[in-house]
Structures are given as structure tokens and as C-alpha cells.
Amino acid sequence: MDEQPRLMHSHGVGMAGHPGLAQHMDGTGGTDGEGRKQDIGDILQQIMTITDQSLDEAQARKHALNCHRMKPALFSVLCEIKEKTVLSIRGAQEEEPPDPQLMRLDNMLLAEGVSGPEKGGGSAAAAAAAAAAGGVGADNSAEHSDYRAKLSQIRQIYHTELEKYEQACNEFTTHVMNLLREQSRTRPISPKEIERMVGIIHRKFSSIQMQLKQSTCEAVMILRSRFLDARRKRRNFNKQATEILNEYFYSHLSNPYPSEEAKEELAKKCSITVAQVSNWFGNKRIRYKKNIGKFQEEANMYAARTAVSATSVSAHGSQANSPSTPNSAGSAGSFNMSNSGDLFMSVQSLNGDSYQGAQVDTLRHVISQTGGYSDSLAVNQMYSPQGINANGGWQDAPTPSSVTSPTEGPGSVHSDTSN
DNA sequence: AAAAATGATTCGGT
DNA sequence: ACCGAATCATTTTT
């Protein structure tokens, strides 16, 4: 623009280019003499053509303008006009509500640990804790570390991008502010206006920032769905865990709702989480109820197993009563456990205490042997679901005093007396 | 490869 | 907050 030919050197062309301002100045300055008027017009002309001049020439003219005797007066008038317009503009668009979407993104990034403080130590500690949680957790923690690696990668990209963004924003703001400050010597620019300009710049940049946050959130969500959605990486519980859970289930068949404490203990024994125990029992209950016949064998096995272990503990190997009454409606004759409280207690203590550590295997071995025996003893009918009422719901939990009450079916296995 | 089993999630109800 | 039910997505079995 500097090398443009300076066509606007003469009066007439300049006035034609800016008729409004020229008329305005003409009107105000009309009372003065012709010379004054000519002066103002000249000054205006110089101001208006200042950008069309080459740099050196512009600087020279700028300096000349600055030293002109009329400059302060004209400048103050311009400042006054400017002040009014700026104020009206500011009044028109004042409030700046915090973007809810941006806040949402911020919150999510903070929750995911992407933004906020770098928590390298924290995640390392978490990894160590997960690794120390148990043998089963090894696989899990490997996945988690993978997840964490990807997450930190995302976080790093996010931070570098954010840094770049801030740097660019600051740079640009500084440039603009310098420019405006420089121009404020020849152009009426109030500090407020500079401030407003900075605000505009920041808004523009923050829309870019939001895009960055948006895409980061997306990446995190994808990563999350791929690595943390347990349904995608489901692992069956190991055999021992399943057996422990099944034993609890079938030995509390009349009320298979483990308390919070019981859940915690089961979780510890199975080295799974409490939530997983809850899931398991939820699934088990619904599936058992849905198709009792399918679980009959399993029920018999675990019941027999419990009974056998109980009898073996009490040194009383009588199975003679088992095939006695396969007929009686509903509650088939099962182990006559309910009439011997001490024996039941021994069963409970066995389940509760010794199923941990190395003894499990030997005990399980014995159990599986005897279980095979009792299974071959055709005890198919011996474990009918007396815990389920006609509606399909579970029987109400028996009151503790009803242990010896005759209203209960003989085979009902109570969950009370244990923890 | 199809079917069954299984752990997890979602939704509505209480 | 918990449960039942339906459902999903994967694993295991057939």
C-alpha cells in the first residue's frame, strides 16, 4: 500500500473521498476564517492519506502532524467524539456469560485428569497399589497402565497445544496492543478501547481453545470406551472365585443377599471388587430364578459338598438319609441339617474361616471326591428351590428365631448365625 | 461357526 | 441405595 500512487494529494479528491467528515468539519469550522478552514482541511487530508505513503514519508508526515500547532486541539476533539461512540458501544455489549459448554468441557477434562495438575506421582502410586492388590489384578493393572500411558499421551498433546495457543494468543495480543499504543499517538484510542480489543482477541482465541478441548474430550472418551469399558475386556472369574461365590449362594439360597460385610469378605476371598460381587449375585439370582432346572445340578453339587464337608468335620459320615423322601410336594427331603444347630454352625465356620490360603486345595480335593460320590447317588431331587415362593420372588428372610421353627422346610439353609 | 455362559451395564421401580 | 429385569459384549463350550 505504500507504493500506491498518491492520488489524494489535492483538496478536491480528498473531500470527495470522505464527504461526511469533510462536511462536518466544514460546519463546525465555518465561523472561522478561510485560512483556518484550509488548515483543518489540510490536516485532515494528511491524516487520511497517511497510510498511502511510503514508510519514511509517513514517518516524516507523522512527525510534521504531531508538531502541527492545531494537532492538540484536533486530537482532543477526536478523542471526545471517540469517547462517546466507544461508551455507547460498550454499553450495548457489556455482559459476557461464561460459556456453559466450555465449562462442561473444562469439568470433564479436570475429572479425567487431563487438565489440572500433572499427577505423575499419583498415577504411579495407583499403579503400584493395583499391582499389589493381588495376583488377579496383574492383568488388570497391565491394561490400566496401558490406558494411563495413552491418557498421559493425550494430556501431553493437550498441554503442548494449550501452551502453543496461549503463546500465540499472548503474542498476538502484545502485537495488537503495541500497534494500538503506537497509533494512539496519532489516533484517538482510549485505554478502554484497547482493553476491549484485547477482550475480543481473547474471545476469538478461546473459541479455538474450545475446539482443542472438544477434540481432547473426544479422544479421551474414545480411549475410555476402548480401555475402560469392562464389557469389552471381560474376564471370567477364576475357578476358585466362582466356587466361593457359588458356595455362598447355595448355602444361603433362602436369602442370597449378602450383607455389605459379607460382600466385602467375599470380594477379598475372590480378589474381586465388591461391585463385582454384587454383580455376580445379581446375575446369579436372576438366572437361577429364571431357570431353576438348569441350576439344579449345580445346586445339588454345592449343597452336597457343603453337607459332606459338614459331616466330615463332625465325623459323622451318614448319607443314609439322603434318598429318603424324593416325593413330598415342593420341599424335597434334603439333609437334615436344620435340626442340628451345632452341625450347621460347624459348616458355617468352615466356610467362613478355612477357605483361604493353602488349605483350600486339599479341602477342595476331598470335597470334590465326596461330591462325585453324592452326585452319583442320584440326588437330583434333593435340592428343590424352597427359597422361592409362588410369585417367583425370594422367600422373606427367616427371622433368626425361626431356625428351629417347624414352619420352615427341612432343607432350608439359613444365612443367619453366620456373620 | 453357532450356542451357551458370563460379567457388566442400563433402566425403572421401590 | 439396592434390586430385578432386560440387554450388551465378550468368553467359553459345543
Short mmCIF file of C-alpha atoms (C1' of nucleotides) in Angstrom, two decimals:
data_model
loop_
_atom_site.label_atom_id
_atom_site.label_comp_id
_atom_site.label_asym_id
_atom_site.label_seq_id
_atom_site.Cartn_x
_atom_site.Cartn_y
_atom_site.Cartn_z
CA MET A 1 0.00 0.00 0.00
CA ASP A 2 2.97 2.20 0.36
CA GLU A 3 3.89 2.18 -3.25
CA GLN A 4 0.42 3.21 -4.30
CA PRO A 5 0.46 6.45 -6.24
CA ARG A 6 -0.64 9.26 -4.02
CA LEU A 7 -3.61 10.47 -5.92
CA MET A 8 -5.24 12.05 -2.92
CA HIS A 9 -2.89 14.89 -2.66
CA SER A 10 -5.20 17.59 -3.76
CA HIS A 11 -8.07 19.01 -1.81
CA GLY A 12 -10.89 18.05 -4.03
CA VAL A 13 -10.20 14.37 -4.24
CA GLY A 14 -9.77 14.06 -0.50
CA MET A 15 -13.02 15.72 0.26
CA ALA A 16 -14.81 13.64 -2.31
CA GLY A 17 -13.50 10.54 -0.62
CA HIS A 18 -14.87 11.47 2.80
CA PRO A 19 -17.74 13.75 2.28
CA GLY A 20 -19.40 13.24 5.63
CA LEU A 21 -16.44 14.13 7.73
CA ALA A 22 -15.50 16.98 5.47
CA GLN A 23 -18.95 18.50 5.74
CA HIS A 24 -18.97 18.06 9.44
CA MET A 25 -15.69 19.80 9.86
CA ASP A 26 -16.79 22.44 7.48
CA GLY A 27 -19.83 23.12 9.58
CA THR A 28 -18.02 23.45 12.84
CA GLY A 29 -15.17 25.39 11.46
CA GLY A 30 -17.33 27.61 9.34
CA THR A 31 -17.27 30.55 11.71
CA ASP A 32 -13.52 30.87 11.49
CA GLY A 33 -11.72 32.42 8.63
CA GLU A 34 -10.93 30.82 5.36
CA GLY A 35 -7.31 30.22 6.38
CA ARG A 36 -8.31 28.24 9.44
CA LYS A 37 -10.66 26.17 7.42
CA GLN A 38 -7.98 25.47 4.92
CA ASP A 39 -5.66 24.42 7.72
CA ILE A 40 -8.09 21.89 9.08
CA GLY A 41 -8.82 20.50 5.71
CA ASP A 42 -5.17 20.16 5.06
CA ILE A 43 -4.56 18.36 8.28
CA LEU A 44 -7.44 16.02 7.65
CA GLN A 45 -6.15 15.36 4.25
CA GLN A 46 -2.78 14.45 5.57
CA ILE A 47 -4.27 12.16 8.18
CA MET A 48 -6.41 10.40 5.66
CA THR A 49 -3.65 9.76 3.24
CA ILE A 50 -1.14 8.75 5.80
CA THR A 51 -1.45 5.06 5.10
CA ASP A 52 -0.92 5.54 1.43
CA GLN A 53 2.51 6.94 1.88
CA SER A 54 5.77 5.17 1.98
CA LEU A 55 7.18 4.43 5.36
CA ASP A 56 9.79 7.12 5.53
CA GLU A 57 7.49 9.71 4.11
CA ALA A 58 4.78 8.61 6.50
CA GLN A 59 7.07 8.95 9.43
CA ALA A 60 8.07 12.39 8.28
CA ARG A 61 4.48 13.45 7.83
CA LYS A 62 3.51 11.93 11.12
CA HIS A 63 6.14 13.94 12.79
CA ALA A 64 5.02 17.02 10.98
CA LEU A 65 1.47 16.39 12.03
CA ASN A 66 2.47 15.86 15.61
CA CYS A 67 4.25 19.14 15.63
CA HIS A 68 1.47 20.98 13.97
CA ARG A 69 0.01 23.75 16.07
CA MET A 70 -3.51 22.51 15.51
CA LYS A 71 -2.76 18.96 16.46
CA PRO A 72 -3.63 19.02 20.18
CA ALA A 73 -6.95 20.71 19.65
CA LEU A 74 -7.99 18.46 16.82
CA PHE A 75 -6.80 15.44 18.70
CA SER A 76 -8.84 16.33 21.75
CA VAL A 77 -11.94 16.80 19.63
CA LEU A 78 -11.43 13.43 18.03
CA CYS A 79 -10.87 11.90 21.42
CA GLU A 80 -14.11 13.38 22.65
CA ILE A 81 -16.09 12.03 19.75
CA LYS A 82 -14.41 8.70 20.07
CA GLU A 83 -15.10 8.56 23.76
CA LYS A 84 -18.81 8.96 23.14
CA THR A 85 -19.01 6.28 20.47
CA VAL A 86 -16.88 3.89 22.44
CA LEU A 87 -19.01 4.36 25.50
CA SER A 88 -22.16 3.74 23.53
CA ILE A 89 -20.63 0.62 22.05
CA ARG A 90 -19.53 -0.63 25.41
CA GLY A 91 -22.93 -0.04 26.89
CA ALA A 92 -24.50 -2.01 24.09
CA GLN A 93 -22.47 -5.21 24.56
CA GLU A 94 -21.32 -5.47 28.10
CA GLU A 95 -22.02 -8.82 29.76
CA GLU A 96 -20.01 -11.88 28.90
CA PRO A 97 -21.61 -15.01 30.29
CA PRO A 98 -19.25 -17.92 30.91
CA ASP A 99 -19.91 -20.39 28.18
CA PRO A 100 -21.65 -23.40 29.76
CA GLN A 101 -20.31 -25.74 27.15
CA LEU A 102 -16.79 -24.60 27.80
CA MET A 103 -17.34 -25.11 31.49
CA ARG A 104 -18.66 -28.57 30.86
CA LEU A 105 -15.59 -29.44 28.82
CA ASP A 106 -13.34 -28.00 31.48
CA ASN A 107 -15.01 -30.02 34.16
CA MET A 108 -14.71 -33.19 32.19
CA LEU A 109 -11.07 -32.65 31.38
CA LEU A 110 -10.42 -31.96 35.00
CA ALA A 111 -12.28 -35.07 36.06
CA GLU A 112 -10.37 -37.20 33.59
CA GLY A 113 -7.11 -35.83 34.88
CA VAL A 114 -6.19 -34.36 31.53
CA SER A 115 -6.18 -30.79 32.62
CA GLY A 116 -5.27 -29.69 36.08
CA PRO A 117 -2.11 -30.64 37.92
CA GLU A 118 0.23 -33.19 36.47
CA LYS A 119 -0.21 -36.18 38.66
CA GLY A 120 2.57 -38.43 37.59
CA GLY A 121 3.33 -39.47 41.15
CA GLY A 122 -0.30 -40.12 41.86
CA SER A 123 -0.83 -42.38 38.91
CA ALA A 124 2.34 -44.26 39.66
CA ALA A 125 1.14 -44.84 43.18
CA ALA A 126 -2.18 -46.02 41.84
CA ALA A 127 -0.41 -48.43 39.55
CA ALA A 128 1.63 -49.76 42.41
CA ALA A 129 -1.48 -50.18 44.50
CA ALA A 130 -3.22 -52.02 41.69
CA ALA A 131 -0.24 -54.28 41.22
CA ALA A 132 -0.08 -55.01 44.92
CA ALA A 133 -3.79 -55.68 45.11
CA GLY A 134 -3.35 -59.32 44.22
CA GLY A 135 -2.39 -61.89 41.65
CA VAL A 136 -5.58 -61.48 39.71
CA GLY A 137 -5.05 -57.77 39.46
CA ALA A 138 -1.90 -58.17 37.41
CA ASP A 139 -3.71 -58.49 34.14
CA ASN A 140 -5.98 -55.68 35.08
CA SER A 141 -3.22 -53.35 36.07
CA ALA A 142 -1.41 -54.02 32.83
CA GLU A 143 -4.43 -52.80 30.95
CA HIS A 144 -4.73 -49.86 33.23
CA SER A 145 -1.15 -48.87 32.74
CA ASP A 146 -1.71 -49.06 29.03
CA TYR A 147 -4.70 -46.85 29.47
CA ARG A 148 -2.76 -44.46 31.62
CA ALA A 149 0.03 -44.29 29.05
CA LYS A 150 -2.41 -43.32 26.36
CA LEU A 151 -4.11 -40.88 28.64
CA SER A 152 -0.87 -39.18 29.53
CA GLN A 153 -0.07 -39.02 25.85
CA ILE A 154 -3.31 -37.22 25.27
CA ARG A 155 -2.59 -34.98 28.21
CA GLN A 156 0.81 -34.12 26.88
CA ILE A 157 -0.55 -33.23 23.47
CA TYR A 158 -3.25 -31.23 25.09
CA HIS A 159 -0.82 -29.30 27.21
CA THR A 160 1.59 -28.53 24.43
CA GLU A 161 -1.25 -27.41 22.23
CA LEU A 162 -2.63 -25.32 25.01
CA GLU A 163 0.74 -23.79 25.58
CA LYS A 164 1.09 -23.01 21.91
CA TYR A 165 -2.30 -21.48 21.95
CA GLU A 166 -1.53 -19.31 24.91
CA GLN A 167 1.74 -18.23 23.45
CA ALA A 168 0.12 -17.32 20.17
CA CYS A 169 -2.63 -15.51 21.97
CA ASN A 170 -0.22 -13.51 24.07
CA GLU A 171 1.94 -12.74 21.10
CA PHE A 172 -0.92 -11.54 19.07
CA THR A 173 -2.32 -9.51 21.93
CA THR A 174 1.02 -7.88 22.50
CA HIS A 175 1.34 -7.03 18.87
CA VAL A 176 -2.08 -5.54 18.71
CA MET A 177 -1.54 -3.59 21.88
CA ASN A 178 1.75 -2.24 20.66
CA LEU A 179 0.18 -1.29 17.41
CA LEU A 180 -2.71 0.43 19.13
CA ARG A 181 -0.39 2.21 21.51
CA GLU A 182 1.67 3.40 18.63
CA GLN A 183 -1.39 4.54 16.77
CA SER A 184 -2.81 6.19 19.83
CA ARG A 185 -0.31 8.94 19.28
CA THR A 186 -1.98 9.96 16.08
CA ARG A 187 -5.36 8.37 16.51
CA PRO A 188 -7.70 8.76 19.45
CA ILE A 189 -7.56 5.38 21.20
CA SER A 190 -8.59 5.17 24.79
CA PRO A 191 -7.19 2.53 27.15
CA LYS A 192 -10.66 1.16 27.46
CA GLU A 193 -10.77 0.58 23.79
CA ILE A 194 -7.51 -1.28 23.90
CA GLU A 195 -8.91 -3.33 26.68
CA ARG A 196 -11.97 -4.08 24.64
CA MET A 197 -9.85 -5.09 21.71
CA VAL A 198 -7.90 -7.44 23.92
CA GLY A 199 -11.17 -8.94 25.08
CA ILE A 200 -12.26 -9.51 21.51
CA ILE A 201 -8.98 -11.17 20.70
CA HIS A 202 -9.27 -13.41 23.71
CA ARG A 203 -12.76 -14.42 22.78
CA LYS A 204 -11.64 -15.32 19.33
CA PHE A 205 -8.79 -17.37 20.67
CA SER A 206 -10.91 -19.03 23.27
CA SER A 207 -13.12 -20.43 20.55
CA ILE A 208 -10.02 -22.09 19.21
CA GLN A 209 -9.23 -23.27 22.70
CA MET A 210 -12.67 -24.76 22.97
CA GLN A 211 -12.10 -26.68 19.79
CA LEU A 212 -8.93 -28.08 21.26
CA LYS A 213 -10.72 -29.06 24.44
CA GLN A 214 -13.54 -30.56 22.47
CA SER A 215 -11.29 -32.79 20.43
CA THR A 216 -9.34 -33.74 23.53
CA CYS A 217 -12.54 -34.75 25.25
CA GLU A 218 -13.47 -36.80 22.25
CA ALA A 219 -10.14 -38.56 22.30
CA VAL A 220 -10.49 -39.30 25.98
CA MET A 221 -13.96 -40.65 25.51
CA ILE A 222 -12.82 -42.94 22.73
CA LEU A 223 -9.91 -44.12 24.80
CA ARG A 224 -12.19 -44.67 27.73
CA SER A 225 -14.66 -46.67 25.77
CA ARG A 226 -11.91 -48.80 24.35
CA PHE A 227 -9.96 -49.48 27.51
CA LEU A 228 -12.19 -48.99 30.45
CA ASP A 229 -15.46 -50.36 29.22
CA ALA A 230 -15.20 -53.62 31.05
CA ARG A 231 -17.66 -55.25 28.77
CA ARG A 232 -15.12 -55.14 26.02
CA LYS A 233 -12.42 -56.75 28.06
CA ARG A 234 -14.44 -59.05 30.20
CA ARG A 235 -12.59 -61.77 32.00
CA ASN A 236 -14.27 -64.65 33.65
CA PHE A 237 -13.56 -65.04 37.30
CA ASN A 238 -11.20 -67.81 38.09
CA LYS A 239 -12.45 -71.14 39.25
CA GLN A 240 -11.81 -70.57 42.90
CA ALA A 241 -13.66 -67.31 42.96
CA THR A 242 -16.64 -68.84 41.22
CA GLU A 243 -16.66 -71.71 43.66
CA ILE A 244 -16.53 -69.44 46.65
CA LEU A 245 -19.36 -67.35 45.31
CA ASN A 246 -21.41 -70.39 44.42
CA GLU A 247 -20.89 -71.87 47.81
CA TYR A 248 -22.12 -68.76 49.46
CA PHE A 249 -25.03 -68.57 47.10
CA TYR A 250 -26.21 -72.10 47.56
CA SER A 251 -25.62 -72.17 51.24
CA HIS A 252 -27.70 -69.02 51.58
CA LEU A 253 -30.21 -69.99 48.97
CA SER A 254 -33.14 -68.98 51.08
CA ASN A 255 -31.82 -65.46 51.27
CA PRO A 256 -28.98 -64.98 48.85
CA TYR A 257 -28.45 -61.34 49.63
CA PRO A 258 -25.05 -60.94 51.22
CA SER A 259 -24.70 -58.01 53.51
CA GLU A 260 -22.18 -55.34 52.83
CA GLU A 261 -19.75 -57.01 55.17
CA ALA A 262 -20.29 -60.38 53.60
CA LYS A 263 -19.77 -58.86 50.19
CA GLU A 264 -16.53 -57.34 51.31
CA GLU A 265 -15.33 -60.61 52.68
CA LEU A 266 -16.31 -62.47 49.54
CA ALA A 267 -14.61 -59.83 47.47
CA LYS A 268 -11.46 -60.25 49.46
CA LYS A 269 -11.53 -64.01 49.20
CA CYS A 270 -12.15 -63.95 45.48
CA SER A 271 -9.83 -61.00 44.88
CA ILE A 272 -12.52 -59.12 43.03
CA THR A 273 -14.26 -55.92 43.89
CA VAL A 274 -17.37 -55.56 46.00
CA ALA A 275 -19.20 -54.25 42.97
CA GLN A 276 -18.28 -57.42 41.13
CA VAL A 277 -19.62 -59.48 43.96
CA SER A 278 -22.84 -57.54 43.78
CA ASN A 279 -22.98 -58.04 40.04
CA TRP A 280 -22.37 -61.70 40.44
CA PHE A 281 -25.12 -62.16 42.95
CA GLY A 282 -27.48 -60.05 40.92
CA ASN A 283 -26.83 -62.13 37.84
CA LYS A 284 -26.91 -65.34 39.79
CA ARG A 285 -30.21 -64.63 41.47
CA ILE A 286 -31.96 -63.64 38.29
CA ARG A 287 -30.57 -66.50 36.29
CA TYR A 288 -31.19 -69.04 38.94
CA LYS A 289 -34.73 -67.92 39.30
CA LYS A 290 -35.27 -67.81 35.58
CA ASN A 291 -34.32 -71.38 35.04
CA ILE A 292 -34.09 -73.31 38.22
CA GLY A 293 -33.93 -76.59 36.46
CA LYS A 294 -30.72 -75.64 34.75
CA PHE A 295 -29.11 -74.93 38.08
CA GLN A 296 -30.46 -77.96 39.86
CA GLU A 297 -27.37 -80.00 39.35
CA GLU A 298 -25.14 -77.19 40.46
CA ALA A 299 -27.31 -76.60 43.48
CA ASN A 300 -27.19 -80.24 44.40
CA MET A 301 -23.49 -80.33 43.99
CA TYR A 302 -22.80 -77.39 46.21
CA ALA A 303 -25.37 -78.47 48.74
CA ALA A 304 -23.93 -81.92 48.85
CA ARG A 305 -20.49 -80.52 49.05
CA THR A 306 -21.39 -78.38 51.98
CA ALA A 307 -23.18 -81.21 53.67
CA VAL A 308 -20.37 -83.62 53.10
CA SER A 309 -17.80 -81.27 54.41
CA ALA A 310 -20.01 -80.65 57.38
CA THR A 311 -20.46 -84.30 58.08
CA SER A 312 -16.81 -84.98 57.60
CA VAL A 313 -15.98 -82.29 60.08
CA SER A 314 -18.43 -83.70 62.54
CA ALA A 315 -17.05 -87.18 61.92
CA HIS A 316 -20.47 -88.43 61.05
CA GLY A 317 -20.45 -89.80 57.53
CA SER A 318 -24.06 -90.85 57.35
CA GLN A 319 -25.60 -90.19 53.96
CA ALA A 320 -28.28 -92.75 54.54
CA ASN A 321 -30.99 -90.22 54.84
CA SER A 322 -30.46 -88.55 51.53
CA PRO A 323 -32.57 -90.61 49.13
CA SER A 324 -35.31 -90.98 51.67
CA THR A 325 -38.00 -88.62 50.57
CA PRO A 326 -37.88 -87.52 46.96
CA ASN A 327 -41.60 -87.23 46.82
CA SER A 328 -43.10 -84.73 49.19
CA ALA A 329 -44.50 -81.77 47.30
CA GLY A 330 -42.17 -78.85 46.94
CA SER A 331 -39.64 -79.24 49.64
CA ALA A 332 -37.81 -82.36 48.85
CA GLY A 333 -36.08 -84.12 51.62
CA SER A 334 -32.61 -82.80 51.91
CA PHE A 335 -30.00 -83.03 54.50
CA ASN A 336 -31.41 -82.96 57.93
CA MET A 337 -29.23 -80.14 58.87
CA SER A 338 -31.75 -77.78 60.29
CA ASN A 339 -32.35 -79.87 63.33
CA SER A 340 -28.77 -79.89 64.37
CA GLY A 341 -27.64 -76.43 65.09
CA ASP A 342 -24.13 -77.30 66.09
CA LEU A 343 -23.52 -79.09 62.84
CA PHE A 344 -24.78 -76.13 60.90
CA MET A 345 -22.53 -73.91 62.86
CA SER A 346 -19.60 -76.06 62.05
CA VAL A 347 -20.42 -75.78 58.40
CA GLN A 348 -20.55 -72.07 58.65
CA SER A 349 -17.31 -71.80 60.50
CA LEU A 350 -15.69 -74.00 57.93
CA ASN A 351 -16.93 -71.84 55.10
CA GLY A 352 -16.09 -68.70 56.84
CA ASP A 353 -12.66 -69.40 58.13
CA SER A 354 -10.69 -72.03 56.38
CA TYR A 355 -11.37 -71.16 52.76
CA GLN A 356 -8.32 -69.10 52.44
CA GLY A 357 -4.76 -69.97 51.73
CA ALA A 358 -3.24 -73.33 51.01
CA GLN A 359 -5.78 -75.44 52.83
CA VAL A 360 -8.30 -74.70 50.18
CA ASP A 361 -6.87 -77.12 47.68
CA THR A 362 -6.74 -80.12 49.94
CA LEU A 363 -10.15 -79.41 51.29
CA ARG A 364 -11.48 -78.92 47.83
CA HIS A 365 -9.95 -82.15 46.75
CA VAL A 366 -11.73 -84.04 49.46
CA ILE A 367 -14.90 -82.25 48.68
CA SER A 368 -14.78 -82.98 45.00
CA GLN A 369 -14.25 -86.64 45.70
CA THR A 370 -17.15 -86.88 48.05
CA GLY A 371 -19.15 -84.61 45.79
CA GLY A 372 -18.75 -87.09 42.99
CA TYR A 373 -20.00 -89.73 45.28
CA SER A 374 -23.07 -87.92 46.31
CA ASP A 375 -23.71 -86.88 42.78
CA SER A 376 -23.68 -90.43 41.62
CA LEU A 377 -26.04 -91.15 44.42
CA ALA A 378 -28.86 -89.73 42.28
CA VAL A 379 -29.72 -86.83 44.46
CA ASN A 380 -31.30 -84.91 41.63
CA GLN A 381 -34.38 -84.05 43.53
CA MET A 382 -32.81 -83.36 46.81
CA TYR A 383 -32.29 -79.67 46.38
CA SER A 384 -35.50 -78.10 45.34
CA PRO A 385 -35.80 -74.35 45.44
CA GLN A 386 -37.73 -73.98 48.60
CA GLY A 387 -36.44 -70.49 48.92
CA ILE A 388 -38.56 -69.27 46.08
CA ASN A 389 -42.20 -68.60 46.56
CA ALA A 390 -45.00 -68.92 44.05
CA ASN A 391 -44.57 -65.39 42.82
CA GLY A 392 -41.07 -66.07 41.78
CA GLY A 393 -39.58 -63.82 44.41
CA TRP A 394 -37.27 -64.94 47.09
CA GLN A 395 -38.80 -66.01 50.33
CA ASP A 396 -38.67 -63.45 53.02
CA ALA A 397 -35.61 -63.79 55.09
CA PRO A 398 -36.37 -66.01 58.02
CA THR A 399 -36.27 -64.39 61.37
CA PRO A 400 -33.39 -65.52 63.49
CA SER A 401 -35.75 -67.15 65.94
CA SER A 402 -37.20 -69.36 63.25
CA VAL A 403 -34.17 -71.57 62.99
CA THR A 404 -35.82 -74.29 64.89
CA SER A 405 -39.35 -73.49 63.90
CA PRO A 406 -41.13 -76.30 62.07
CA THR A 407 -42.78 -73.99 59.59
CA GLU A 408 -39.67 -73.94 57.50
CA GLY A 409 -38.85 -76.64 55.04
CA PRO A 410 -36.36 -79.12 56.37
CA GLY A 411 -33.78 -78.37 53.77
CA SER A 412 -33.76 -74.65 54.06
CA VAL A 413 -30.33 -73.32 54.55
CA HIS A 414 -30.17 -70.26 56.67
CA SER A 415 -27.91 -67.38 56.21
CA ASP A 416 -28.14 -66.24 59.78
CA THR A 417 -25.88 -67.35 62.57
CA SER A 418 -23.01 -66.55 60.28
CA ASN A 419 -21.60 -63.09 60.01
"C1'" DA B 1 -19.44 -71.00 13.42
"C1'" DA B 2 -23.35 -71.35 16.42
"C1'" DA B 3 -24.86 -71.62 21.02
"C1'" DA B 4 -24.36 -71.18 25.76
"C1'" DA B 5 -22.30 -68.95 29.57
"C1'" DT B 6 -20.93 -64.91 31.84
"C1'" DG B 7 -19.65 -60.37 33.66
"C1'" DA B 8 -21.17 -55.70 33.19
"C1'" DT B 9 -24.38 -52.03 32.17
"C1'" DT B 10 -28.75 -49.72 31.87
"C1'" DC B 11 -33.38 -48.68 33.25
"C1'" DG B 12 -37.39 -48.48 36.01
"C1'" DG B 13 -39.32 -49.29 40.47
"C1'" DT B 14 -39.41 -49.07 45.43
"C1'" DA C 1 -29.10 -47.18 47.53
"C1'" DC C 2 -30.50 -51.51 46.10
"C1'" DC C 3 -32.86 -54.85 43.35
"C1'" DG C 4 -34.95 -57.14 39.22
"C1'" DA C 5 -35.14 -57.31 34.53
"C1'" DA C 6 -33.50 -56.72 30.02
"C1'" DT C 7 -29.68 -56.18 27.37
"C1'" DC C 8 -24.90 -55.83 25.73
"C1'" DA C 9 -20.36 -57.65 24.62
"C1'" DT C 10 -17.30 -60.88 25.38
"C1'" DT C 11 -15.64 -65.60 26.53
"C1'" DT C 12 -16.23 -70.43 26.63
"C1'" DT C 13 -18.30 -74.51 25.04
"C1'" DT C 14 -20.43 -77.27 21.61
#
